[in-house]
Amino acid sequence: MAEELPIRRVEVSFVGTAPARRVARAAGVSDVEAHGSMLRCLVCGSFQPFLEALRGHEVIGFDSAPPPAGTATGAA
């Protein structure tokens, strides 16, 4: 049986508008929601592609937690 990748619910606040499109294209990122300078998404596995998508954008807040129970993750 393959090991299941960790999934985290991430919330980031930026100076200026959140880079939602850029983050949504990052490998392992799903369920992207952006409202002004606030961005929420799920990150599955490595954070590296997600962090690379943030390059050049000033982050002023960052929180990561397990997703709420019952959250659709696409995992079978």
XYZ file of N, CA and C in Angstrom:
228
model
N 0.855 -1.184 0.000
C 0.000 0.000 0.000
C 0.899 1.245 0.000
N 0.602 2.176 -0.866
C 1.392 3.403 -0.966
C 1.105 4.310 0.222
N 2.144 5.003 0.669
C 1.983 5.956 1.775
C 1.222 7.177 1.283
N 0.235 7.600 2.058
C -0.564 8.761 1.697
C 0.219 10.039 1.979
N 0.204 10.970 1.028
C 0.907 12.237 1.204
C 0.165 13.116 2.195
N 0.903 13.870 3.014
C 0.236 14.770 3.964
C -0.474 15.903 3.226
N -1.618 16.283 3.744
C -2.395 17.392 3.173
C -2.557 18.444 4.260
N -2.298 19.701 3.893
C -2.412 20.812 4.844
C -3.317 21.882 4.265
N -4.103 22.498 5.128
C -4.908 23.658 4.773
C -4.041 24.869 5.067
N -3.836 25.722 4.084
C -2.919 26.854 4.215
C -3.683 28.153 4.017
N -3.362 29.130 4.853
C -3.930 30.471 4.726
C -2.768 31.456 4.749
N -2.695 32.304 3.730
C -1.595 33.265 3.596
C -2.176 34.646 3.341
N -1.611 35.660 3.997
C -2.007 37.039 3.700
C -0.785 37.767 3.129
N -1.047 38.624 2.179
C -0.011 39.313 1.406
C -0.140 40.819 1.527
N 0.946 41.515 1.222
C 0.887 42.944 0.961
C 0.414 43.037 -0.485
N -0.744 43.580 -0.708
C -1.300 43.625 -2.060
C -2.145 42.395 -2.359
N -2.487 42.245 -3.618
C -3.371 41.180 -4.074
C -2.681 39.814 -4.042
N -3.384 38.805 -3.568
C -2.855 37.439 -3.511
C -2.640 36.892 -4.927
N -1.540 36.174 -5.173
C -1.243 35.621 -6.505
C -1.986 34.306 -6.750
N -3.305 34.345 -6.782
C -4.125 33.134 -6.840
C -3.856 32.279 -8.076
N -3.797 32.872 -9.239
C -3.588 32.084 -10.467
C -2.244 31.371 -10.438
N -1.246 32.075 -10.007
C 0.101 31.495 -9.946
C 0.146 30.331 -8.949
N -0.465 30.511 -7.789
C -0.504 29.461 -6.771
C -1.308 28.266 -7.280
N -2.425 28.513 -7.946
C -3.282 27.437 -8.437
C -2.559 26.535 -9.438
N -1.563 27.061 -10.141
C -0.807 26.274 -11.116
C 0.302 25.438 -10.481
N 0.591 25.653 -9.209
C 1.679 24.930 -8.537
C 1.289 23.474 -8.295
N 2.229 22.572 -8.482
C 1.998 21.145 -8.262
C 1.598 20.886 -6.815
N 0.563 20.078 -6.621
C 0.126 19.702 -5.292
C -0.828 20.668 -4.635
N -1.176 21.758 -5.319
C -2.068 22.772 -4.747
C -3.468 22.611 -5.336
N -4.491 22.702 -4.477
C -5.877 22.605 -4.936
C -6.764 23.504 -4.083
N -8.010 23.604 -4.475
C -9.028 24.355 -3.725
C -8.579 25.777 -3.375
N -8.018 26.480 -4.341
C -7.522 27.840 -4.114
C -8.695 28.817 -4.048
N -8.714 29.611 -2.996
C -9.698 30.684 -2.812
C -8.918 31.946 -2.476
N -9.218 33.034 -3.163
C -8.543 34.295 -2.868
C -9.580 35.395 -2.718
N -9.363 36.223 -1.717
C -10.219 37.377 -1.452
C -9.288 38.536 -1.111
N -9.031 39.380 -2.106
C -8.113 40.505 -1.890
C -6.718 40.016 -1.573
N -6.234 40.334 -0.383
C -4.867 39.967 -0.002
C -4.786 38.625 0.727
N -5.920 37.936 0.901
C -5.965 36.662 1.620
C -6.125 35.504 0.639
N -5.342 34.443 0.832
C -5.424 33.263 -0.015
C -5.530 32.030 0.868
N -6.421 31.112 0.507
C -6.561 29.828 1.198
C -6.478 28.727 0.152
N -5.847 27.607 0.530
C -5.752 26.476 -0.385
C -5.374 25.211 0.379
N -5.388 24.085 -0.339
C -4.870 22.835 0.192
C -3.541 22.556 -0.491
N -2.573 22.060 0.282
C -1.273 21.661 -0.264
C -1.080 20.192 0.077
N -0.858 19.382 -0.938
C -0.657 17.948 -0.765
C 0.806 17.609 -1.048
N 1.463 16.996 -0.067
C 2.861 16.610 -0.247
C 3.804 17.763 0.036
N 4.790 17.919 -0.826
C 5.833 18.927 -0.641
C 5.285 20.351 -0.731
N 5.774 21.218 0.146
C 5.430 22.637 0.101
C 6.266 23.389 -0.940
N 7.311 22.783 -1.477
C 8.249 23.502 -2.345
C 7.573 24.183 -3.544
N 6.744 23.478 -4.341
C 6.105 24.169 -5.477
C 5.219 25.338 -5.022
N 4.527 25.158 -3.895
C 3.690 26.229 -3.343
C 4.547 27.435 -2.978
N 5.647 27.190 -2.265
C 6.523 28.284 -1.844
C 7.153 28.991 -3.038
N 7.509 28.239 -4.072
C 8.079 28.854 -5.277
C 7.062 29.760 -5.962
N 5.770 29.409 -5.883
C 4.720 30.246 -6.472
C 4.569 31.568 -5.726
N 5.012 31.615 -4.468
C 4.919 32.844 -3.677
C 6.086 33.795 -3.918
N 7.119 33.331 -4.590
C 8.318 34.145 -4.815
C 7.955 35.489 -5.437
N 8.490 36.541 -4.853
C 8.257 37.890 -5.362
C 7.039 38.584 -4.763
N 6.322 37.878 -3.891
C 5.135 38.453 -3.243
C 5.402 38.517 -1.745
N 5.179 39.681 -1.151
C 5.470 39.849 0.270
C 4.376 39.230 1.132
N 4.770 38.215 1.921
C 3.856 37.502 2.813
C 3.903 38.171 4.185
N 2.717 38.479 4.734
C 2.679 39.091 6.065
C 2.023 38.177 7.100
N 1.422 37.080 6.635
C 0.832 36.107 7.547
C 0.789 34.744 6.889
N 1.024 33.682 7.667
C 1.049 32.325 7.122
C 0.578 31.365 8.198
N -0.393 30.525 7.864
C -0.877 29.525 8.808
C -1.098 28.226 8.052
N -0.724 27.111 8.670
C -0.896 25.793 8.081
C -1.463 24.864 9.140
N -2.493 24.104 8.765
C -3.136 23.180 9.701
C -3.681 21.989 8.933
N -3.983 20.904 9.626
C -4.640 19.785 8.925
C -5.978 20.260 8.365
N -6.415 19.693 7.220
C -7.710 20.103 6.676
C -8.835 19.643 7.592
N -9.968 20.344 7.563
C -11.109 19.920 8.378
C -11.558 18.511 7.985
N -12.061 17.757 8.936
C -12.581 16.415 8.654
C -13.657 16.497 7.589
N -13.626 15.565 6.656
C -14.631 15.547 5.606
C -14.296 16.405 4.406
N -13.124 17.061 4.416
C -12.714 17.883 3.281
C -12.387 16.981 2.113
N -12.948 17.272 0.939
C -12.647 16.503 -0.271
C -11.216 16.795 -0.683
N -10.404 15.741 -0.788
C -8.990 15.927 -1.114
C -8.605 15.285 -2.427
N -9.514 14.567 -3.036
C -9.194 13.906 -4.288
C -8.497 12.583 -4.072
N -8.173 12.221 -2.838
C -7.508 10.956 -2.555
C -8.553 9.851 -2.493
N -8.188 8.678 -2.997
C -9.118 7.548 -2.960
C -8.871 6.697 -1.743
